[in-house]
């Protein structure tokens, strides 16, 4: 069974998806981490981030994997911590905007999804990656709340820079950041993580 959780940065996708997966006993797949891992490897190998075909070839040759502890691997390296670097924050949108890259990454996401029950979070899981997911959720939140959440996650980034980053991410993601027609929309602005998880779990259990 696949649970698809989509929404913009700061809406709570990662925290909610991870906790929901733990509660259900499902695997947790962070598709954003996959793009971050590819960005890290491309920068590590000094590739031109503006060349979509070369990046797609790299993604195909060095598929991202997750170990049993949820750590992220690419090119034989554990990059779980490295992909949260501020440099990666800035360059992920550059890599993810290439259609060729997104196609390869979506193929990989489908392969991982096919391995069994999973909670998958991202931007277009319910619409493109797993349109047949049994449960689809689209999380939203007030922009100021989203910014505060991101600030608590990344205190090393100043608030002004963070607000700019969120706007750029939203602008970059807008075309593919649309909820599936059958997705349950949940506004997380005034909800804590456990409340959001409980709402989604209530959708999952009957299925």
PDB file of C-alpha atoms in Angstrom:
ATOM      1  CA  UNK A   1       0.000   0.000   0.000  1.00  0.00           C
ATOM      2  CA  UNK A   2       1.250   3.465  -0.894  1.00  0.00           C
ATOM      3  CA  UNK A   3       0.437   6.620   1.070  1.00  0.00           C
ATOM      4  CA  UNK A   4       1.311   9.732  -0.950  1.00  0.00           C
ATOM      5  CA  UNK A   5       1.953  12.985   0.905  1.00  0.00           C
ATOM      6  CA  UNK A   6       2.535  16.118  -1.162  1.00  0.00           C
ATOM      7  CA  UNK A   7       2.800  19.832  -0.442  1.00  0.00           C
ATOM      8  CA  UNK A   8       5.160  22.813  -0.359  1.00  0.00           C
ATOM      9  CA  UNK A   9       8.300  23.145   1.754  1.00  0.00           C
ATOM     10  CA  UNK A  10       7.535  23.819   5.397  1.00  0.00           C
ATOM     11  CA  UNK A  11       4.051  22.287   5.341  1.00  0.00           C
ATOM     12  CA  UNK A  12       5.295  19.448   7.540  1.00  0.00           C
ATOM     13  CA  UNK A  13       5.612  16.644   4.970  1.00  0.00           C
ATOM     14  CA  UNK A  14       8.872  15.081   6.134  1.00  0.00           C
ATOM     15  CA  UNK A  15       8.131  15.028   9.852  1.00  0.00           C
ATOM     16  CA  UNK A  16       4.574  13.821   9.337  1.00  0.00           C
ATOM     17  CA  UNK A  17       5.531  11.179   6.764  1.00  0.00           C
ATOM     18  CA  UNK A  18       8.351   9.798   8.926  1.00  0.00           C
ATOM     19  CA  UNK A  19       6.172   9.530  12.020  1.00  0.00           C
ATOM     20  CA  UNK A  20       3.247   8.073  10.072  1.00  0.00           C
ATOM     21  CA  UNK A  21       5.519   5.415   8.559  1.00  0.00           C
ATOM     22  CA  UNK A  22       6.766   4.479  12.023  1.00  0.00           C
ATOM     23  CA  UNK A  23       3.229   4.199  13.343  1.00  0.00           C
ATOM     24  CA  UNK A  24       2.041   2.072  10.412  1.00  0.00           C
ATOM     25  CA  UNK A  25       5.187  -0.028  10.126  1.00  0.00           C
ATOM     26  CA  UNK A  26       5.689   1.209   6.552  1.00  0.00           C
ATOM     27  CA  UNK A  27       8.899   2.315   4.850  1.00  0.00           C
ATOM     28  CA  UNK A  28       9.457   6.057   4.596  1.00  0.00           C
ATOM     29  CA  UNK A  29      10.673   7.451   1.262  1.00  0.00           C
ATOM     30  CA  UNK A  30      11.847  11.058   1.207  1.00  0.00           C
ATOM     31  CA  UNK A  31      11.939  11.994  -2.472  1.00  0.00           C
ATOM     32  CA  UNK A  32      13.404  15.403  -1.688  1.00  0.00           C
ATOM     33  CA  UNK A  33      16.412  13.658  -0.169  1.00  0.00           C
ATOM     34  CA  UNK A  34      16.860  11.809  -3.453  1.00  0.00           C
ATOM     35  CA  UNK A  35      17.188  15.052  -5.399  1.00  0.00           C
ATOM     36  CA  UNK A  36      19.506  16.390  -2.713  1.00  0.00           C
ATOM     37  CA  UNK A  37      21.671  13.288  -2.969  1.00  0.00           C
ATOM     38  CA  UNK A  38      21.954  13.645  -6.730  1.00  0.00           C
ATOM     39  CA  UNK A  39      22.831  17.324  -6.331  1.00  0.00           C
ATOM     40  CA  UNK A  40      25.518  16.438  -3.770  1.00  0.00           C
ATOM     41  CA  UNK A  41      27.081  13.809  -6.035  1.00  0.00           C
ATOM     42  CA  UNK A  42      27.019  16.096  -9.069  1.00  0.00           C
ATOM     43  CA  UNK A  43      28.755  18.840  -7.109  1.00  0.00           C
ATOM     44  CA  UNK A  44      31.220  16.344  -5.598  1.00  0.00           C
ATOM     45  CA  UNK A  45      32.137  15.252  -9.121  1.00  0.00           C
ATOM     46  CA  UNK A  46      32.178  18.847 -10.397  1.00  0.00           C
ATOM     47  CA  UNK A  47      29.495  18.320 -13.031  1.00  0.00           C
ATOM     48  CA  UNK A  48      27.733  21.203 -14.733  1.00  0.00           C
ATOM     49  CA  UNK A  49      24.393  21.522 -12.932  1.00  0.00           C
ATOM     50  CA  UNK A  50      22.922  23.211 -15.976  1.00  0.00           C
ATOM     51  CA  UNK A  51      23.252  20.105 -18.156  1.00  0.00           C
ATOM     52  CA  UNK A  52      20.144  18.020 -17.656  1.00  0.00           C
ATOM     53  CA  UNK A  53      21.163  15.039 -19.807  1.00  0.00           C
ATOM     54  CA  UNK A  54      24.455  14.562 -17.950  1.00  0.00           C
ATOM     55  CA  UNK A  55      22.684  14.785 -14.591  1.00  0.00           C
ATOM     56  CA  UNK A  56      20.063  12.287 -15.741  1.00  0.00           C
ATOM     57  CA  UNK A  57      22.820   9.892 -16.820  1.00  0.00           C
ATOM     58  CA  UNK A  58      24.402  10.266 -13.381  1.00  0.00           C
ATOM     59  CA  UNK A  59      21.077   9.598 -11.651  1.00  0.00           C
ATOM     60  CA  UNK A  60      20.602   6.459 -13.737  1.00  0.00           C
ATOM     61  CA  UNK A  61      24.171   5.212 -13.168  1.00  0.00           C
ATOM     62  CA  UNK A  62      24.174   5.955  -9.423  1.00  0.00           C
ATOM     63  CA  UNK A  63      20.651   5.292  -8.116  1.00  0.00           C
ATOM     64  CA  UNK A  64      19.824   6.622  -4.673  1.00  0.00           C
ATOM     65  CA  UNK A  65      19.197   3.994  -2.007  1.00  0.00           C
ATOM     66  CA  UNK A  66      17.892   4.025   1.562  1.00  0.00           C
ATOM     67  CA  UNK A  67      19.177   1.558   4.160  1.00  0.00           C
ATOM     68  CA  UNK A  68      17.053  -0.067   6.860  1.00  0.00           C
ATOM     69  CA  UNK A  69      17.719   2.874   9.170  1.00  0.00           C
ATOM     70  CA  UNK A  70      16.522   5.330   6.543  1.00  0.00           C
ATOM     71  CA  UNK A  71      19.966   6.712   5.770  1.00  0.00           C
ATOM     72  CA  UNK A  72      20.567   8.012   2.249  1.00  0.00           C
ATOM     73  CA  UNK A  73      23.252   6.526   0.005  1.00  0.00           C
ATOM     74  CA  UNK A  74      24.529   7.446  -3.447  1.00  0.00           C
ATOM     75  CA  UNK A  75      27.730   6.565  -5.259  1.00  0.00           C
ATOM     76  CA  UNK A  76      28.712   4.257  -2.408  1.00  0.00           C
ATOM     77  CA  UNK A  77      28.615   7.090   0.139  1.00  0.00           C
ATOM     78  CA  UNK A  78      26.354   7.807   3.103  1.00  0.00           C
ATOM     79  CA  UNK A  79      25.214  11.359   2.381  1.00  0.00           C
ATOM     80  CA  UNK A  80      22.446  11.623   4.975  1.00  0.00           C
ATOM     81  CA  UNK A  81      24.058  14.583   6.745  1.00  0.00           C
ATOM     82  CA  UNK A  82      25.893  16.093   3.775  1.00  0.00           C
ATOM     83  CA  UNK A  83      22.726  16.705   1.761  1.00  0.00           C
ATOM     84  CA  UNK A  84      21.400  19.123   4.413  1.00  0.00           C
ATOM     85  CA  UNK A  85      24.219  21.567   3.768  1.00  0.00           C
ATOM     86  CA  UNK A  86      23.209  25.113   2.797  1.00  0.00           C
ATOM     87  CA  UNK A  87      25.023  24.745  -0.536  1.00  0.00           C
ATOM     88  CA  UNK A  88      22.725  21.873  -1.413  1.00  0.00           C
ATOM     89  CA  UNK A  89      19.678  23.952  -0.397  1.00  0.00           C
ATOM     90  CA  UNK A  90      20.621  26.548  -2.979  1.00  0.00           C
ATOM     91  CA  UNK A  91      21.380  24.159  -5.824  1.00  0.00           C
ATOM     92  CA  UNK A  92      18.651  21.501  -5.521  1.00  0.00           C
ATOM     93  CA  UNK A  93      16.109  23.599  -7.485  1.00  0.00           C
ATOM     94  CA  UNK A  94      18.643  23.942 -10.317  1.00  0.00           C
ATOM     95  CA  UNK A  95      19.012  20.166 -10.582  1.00  0.00           C
ATOM     96  CA  UNK A  96      15.344  19.289 -10.027  1.00  0.00           C
ATOM     97  CA  UNK A  97      14.064  21.615 -12.746  1.00  0.00           C
ATOM     98  CA  UNK A  98      15.528  19.448 -15.550  1.00  0.00           C
ATOM     99  CA  UNK A  99      12.781  17.255 -17.095  1.00  0.00           C
ATOM    100  CA  UNK A 100      15.298  14.501 -17.876  1.00  0.00           C
ATOM    101  CA  UNK A 101      16.384  14.386 -14.245  1.00  0.00           C
ATOM    102  CA  UNK A 102      12.831  14.277 -12.943  1.00  0.00           C
ATOM    103  CA  UNK A 103      11.952  11.404 -15.262  1.00  0.00           C
ATOM    104  CA  UNK A 104      14.880   9.260 -14.077  1.00  0.00           C
ATOM    105  CA  UNK A 105      14.197  10.093 -10.441  1.00  0.00           C
ATOM    106  CA  UNK A 106      10.502   9.271 -10.800  1.00  0.00           C
ATOM    107  CA  UNK A 107      11.407   5.898 -12.299  1.00  0.00           C
ATOM    108  CA  UNK A 108      13.641   5.243  -9.287  1.00  0.00           C
ATOM    109  CA  UNK A 109      10.899   6.354  -6.894  1.00  0.00           C
ATOM    110  CA  UNK A 110       8.472   3.930  -8.522  1.00  0.00           C
ATOM    111  CA  UNK A 111      11.024   1.126  -8.178  1.00  0.00           C
ATOM    112  CA  UNK A 112      11.390   1.859  -4.468  1.00  0.00           C
ATOM    113  CA  UNK A 113       7.624   2.143  -4.041  1.00  0.00           C
ATOM    114  CA  UNK A 114       7.150  -1.271  -5.632  1.00  0.00           C
ATOM    115  CA  UNK A 115       9.181  -2.914  -2.863  1.00  0.00           C
ATOM    116  CA  UNK A 116       6.222  -2.823  -0.466  1.00  0.00           C
ATOM    117  CA  UNK A 117       4.144  -0.681   1.879  1.00  0.00           C
ATOM    118  CA  UNK A 118       5.494   2.855   1.979  1.00  0.00           C
ATOM    119  CA  UNK A 119       4.757   6.447   2.899  1.00  0.00           C
ATOM    120  CA  UNK A 120       6.179   8.632   0.132  1.00  0.00           C
ATOM    121  CA  UNK A 121       6.423  12.393   0.380  1.00  0.00           C
ATOM    122  CA  UNK A 122       7.316  14.974  -2.210  1.00  0.00           C
ATOM    123  CA  UNK A 123       5.839  17.432  -4.686  1.00  0.00           C
ATOM    124  CA  UNK A 124       4.090  15.243  -7.270  1.00  0.00           C
ATOM    125  CA  UNK A 125       3.733  11.814  -5.679  1.00  0.00           C
ATOM    126  CA  UNK A 126      -0.058  11.606  -5.874  1.00  0.00           C
ATOM    127  CA  UNK A 127      -0.253  13.062  -9.374  1.00  0.00           C
ATOM    128  CA  UNK A 128       2.740  11.570 -11.219  1.00  0.00           C
ATOM    129  CA  UNK A 129       4.905   9.144  -9.241  1.00  0.00           C
ATOM    130  CA  UNK A 130       2.144   7.058  -7.639  1.00  0.00           C
ATOM    131  CA  UNK A 131      -1.217   8.125  -9.106  1.00  0.00           C
ATOM    132  CA  UNK A 132      -2.698   4.793  -7.938  1.00  0.00           C
ATOM    133  CA  UNK A 133      -1.743   5.373  -4.284  1.00  0.00           C
ATOM    134  CA  UNK A 134      -4.497   4.161  -1.976  1.00  0.00           C
ATOM    135  CA  UNK A 135      -4.319   7.322   0.148  1.00  0.00           C
ATOM    136  CA  UNK A 136      -3.300  10.749  -1.114  1.00  0.00           C
ATOM    137  CA  UNK A 137      -2.806  13.758   1.122  1.00  0.00           C
ATOM    138  CA  UNK A 138      -1.860  17.329   0.269  1.00  0.00           C
ATOM    139  CA  UNK A 139      -0.515  19.386   3.173  1.00  0.00           C
ATOM    140  CA  UNK A 140      -0.655  23.178   3.208  1.00  0.00           C
ATOM    141  CA  UNK A 141       0.154  25.834   5.801  1.00  0.00           C
ATOM    142  CA  UNK A 142       0.300  29.585   6.220  1.00  0.00           C
ATOM    143  CA  UNK A 143       3.515  30.963   4.642  1.00  0.00           C
ATOM    144  CA  UNK A 144       4.675  32.531   7.915  1.00  0.00           C
ATOM    145  CA  UNK A 145       4.203  29.240   9.749  1.00  0.00           C
ATOM    146  CA  UNK A 146       6.078  27.421   7.014  1.00  0.00           C
ATOM    147  CA  UNK A 147       8.947  29.882   7.329  1.00  0.00           C
ATOM    148  CA  UNK A 148       9.093  29.423  11.133  1.00  0.00           C
ATOM    149  CA  UNK A 149       9.188  25.662  10.763  1.00  0.00           C
ATOM    150  CA  UNK A 150      11.997  25.837   8.264  1.00  0.00           C
ATOM    151  CA  UNK A 151      13.843  28.234  10.544  1.00  0.00           C
ATOM    152  CA  UNK A 152      13.646  25.770  13.440  1.00  0.00           C
ATOM    153  CA  UNK A 153      14.985  23.032  11.149  1.00  0.00           C
ATOM    154  CA  UNK A 154      17.767  25.188   9.691  1.00  0.00           C
ATOM    155  CA  UNK A 155      18.758  27.768  12.329  1.00  0.00           C
ATOM    156  CA  UNK A 156      22.002  28.500  10.497  1.00  0.00           C
ATOM    157  CA  UNK A 157      20.017  30.234   7.727  1.00  0.00           C
ATOM    158  CA  UNK A 158      18.907  33.792   8.423  1.00  0.00           C
ATOM    159  CA  UNK A 159      15.156  34.553   8.313  1.00  0.00           C
ATOM    160  CA  UNK A 160      15.436  36.857   5.298  1.00  0.00           C
ATOM    161  CA  UNK A 161      17.439  34.312   3.323  1.00  0.00           C
ATOM    162  CA  UNK A 162      14.999  31.606   4.354  1.00  0.00           C
ATOM    163  CA  UNK A 163      11.959  33.602   3.203  1.00  0.00           C
ATOM    164  CA  UNK A 164      13.657  34.191  -0.143  1.00  0.00           C
ATOM    165  CA  UNK A 165      14.528  30.491  -0.411  1.00  0.00           C
ATOM    166  CA  UNK A 166      10.921  29.455   0.254  1.00  0.00           C
ATOM    167  CA  UNK A 167       9.621  31.836  -2.392  1.00  0.00           C
ATOM    168  CA  UNK A 168      12.135  30.574  -4.943  1.00  0.00           C
ATOM    169  CA  UNK A 169      11.272  26.966  -4.095  1.00  0.00           C
ATOM    170  CA  UNK A 170       7.552  27.681  -4.461  1.00  0.00           C
ATOM    171  CA  UNK A 171       8.061  29.442  -7.787  1.00  0.00           C
ATOM    172  CA  UNK A 172      10.236  26.596  -9.062  1.00  0.00           C
ATOM    173  CA  UNK A 173       7.815  23.901  -7.911  1.00  0.00           C
ATOM    174  CA  UNK A 174       4.562  25.623  -8.851  1.00  0.00           C
ATOM    175  CA  UNK A 175       3.985  23.763 -12.129  1.00  0.00           C
ATOM    176  CA  UNK A 176       4.278  20.318 -10.512  1.00  0.00           C
ATOM    177  CA  UNK A 177       2.983  21.201  -7.058  1.00  0.00           C
ATOM    178  CA  UNK A 178      -0.709  20.638  -7.589  1.00  0.00           C
ATOM    179  CA  UNK A 179      -2.847  18.316  -5.451  1.00  0.00           C
ATOM    180  CA  UNK A 180      -4.319  15.213  -7.030  1.00  0.00           C
ATOM    181  CA  UNK A 181      -8.060  15.478  -7.587  1.00  0.00           C
ATOM    182  CA  UNK A 182      -8.667  12.712  -5.059  1.00  0.00           C
ATOM    183  CA  UNK A 183      -6.202  13.991  -2.446  1.00  0.00           C
ATOM    184  CA  UNK A 184      -7.314  14.905   1.057  1.00  0.00           C
ATOM    185  CA  UNK A 185      -6.225  18.494   1.700  1.00  0.00           C
ATOM    186  CA  UNK A 186      -5.049  19.174   5.274  1.00  0.00           C
ATOM    187  CA  UNK A 187      -4.137  22.635   6.548  1.00  0.00           C
ATOM    188  CA  UNK A 188      -1.410  22.089   9.152  1.00  0.00           C
ATOM    189  CA  UNK A 189      -1.138  25.743  10.222  1.00  0.00           C
ATOM    190  CA  UNK A 190      -2.720  25.212  13.641  1.00  0.00           C
ATOM    191  CA  UNK A 191      -2.115  21.466  14.002  1.00  0.00           C
ATOM    192  CA  UNK A 192       0.781  19.715  15.689  1.00  0.00           C
ATOM    193  CA  UNK A 193       2.501  16.720  14.121  1.00  0.00           C
ATOM    194  CA  UNK A 194       0.562  14.096  16.070  1.00  0.00           C
ATOM    195  CA  UNK A 195      -2.757  15.673  15.056  1.00  0.00           C
ATOM    196  CA  UNK A 196      -1.823  15.581  11.391  1.00  0.00           C
ATOM    197  CA  UNK A 197      -0.545  12.017  11.655  1.00  0.00           C
ATOM    198  CA  UNK A 198      -3.768  10.951  13.388  1.00  0.00           C
ATOM    199  CA  UNK A 199      -5.871  12.453  10.590  1.00  0.00           C
ATOM    200  CA  UNK A 200      -3.913  10.632   7.901  1.00  0.00           C
ATOM    201  CA  UNK A 201      -3.858   7.388   9.875  1.00  0.00           C
ATOM    202  CA  UNK A 202      -7.647   7.578  10.071  1.00  0.00           C
ATOM    203  CA  UNK A 203      -7.686   7.637   6.264  1.00  0.00           C
ATOM    204  CA  UNK A 204      -5.258   4.738   5.963  1.00  0.00           C
ATOM    205  CA  UNK A 205      -6.617   2.215   8.481  1.00  0.00           C
ATOM    206  CA  UNK A 206      -9.952   1.550   6.708  1.00  0.00           C
ATOM    207  CA  UNK A 207      -8.107   0.786   3.469  1.00  0.00           C
TER     208      UNK A 207
END
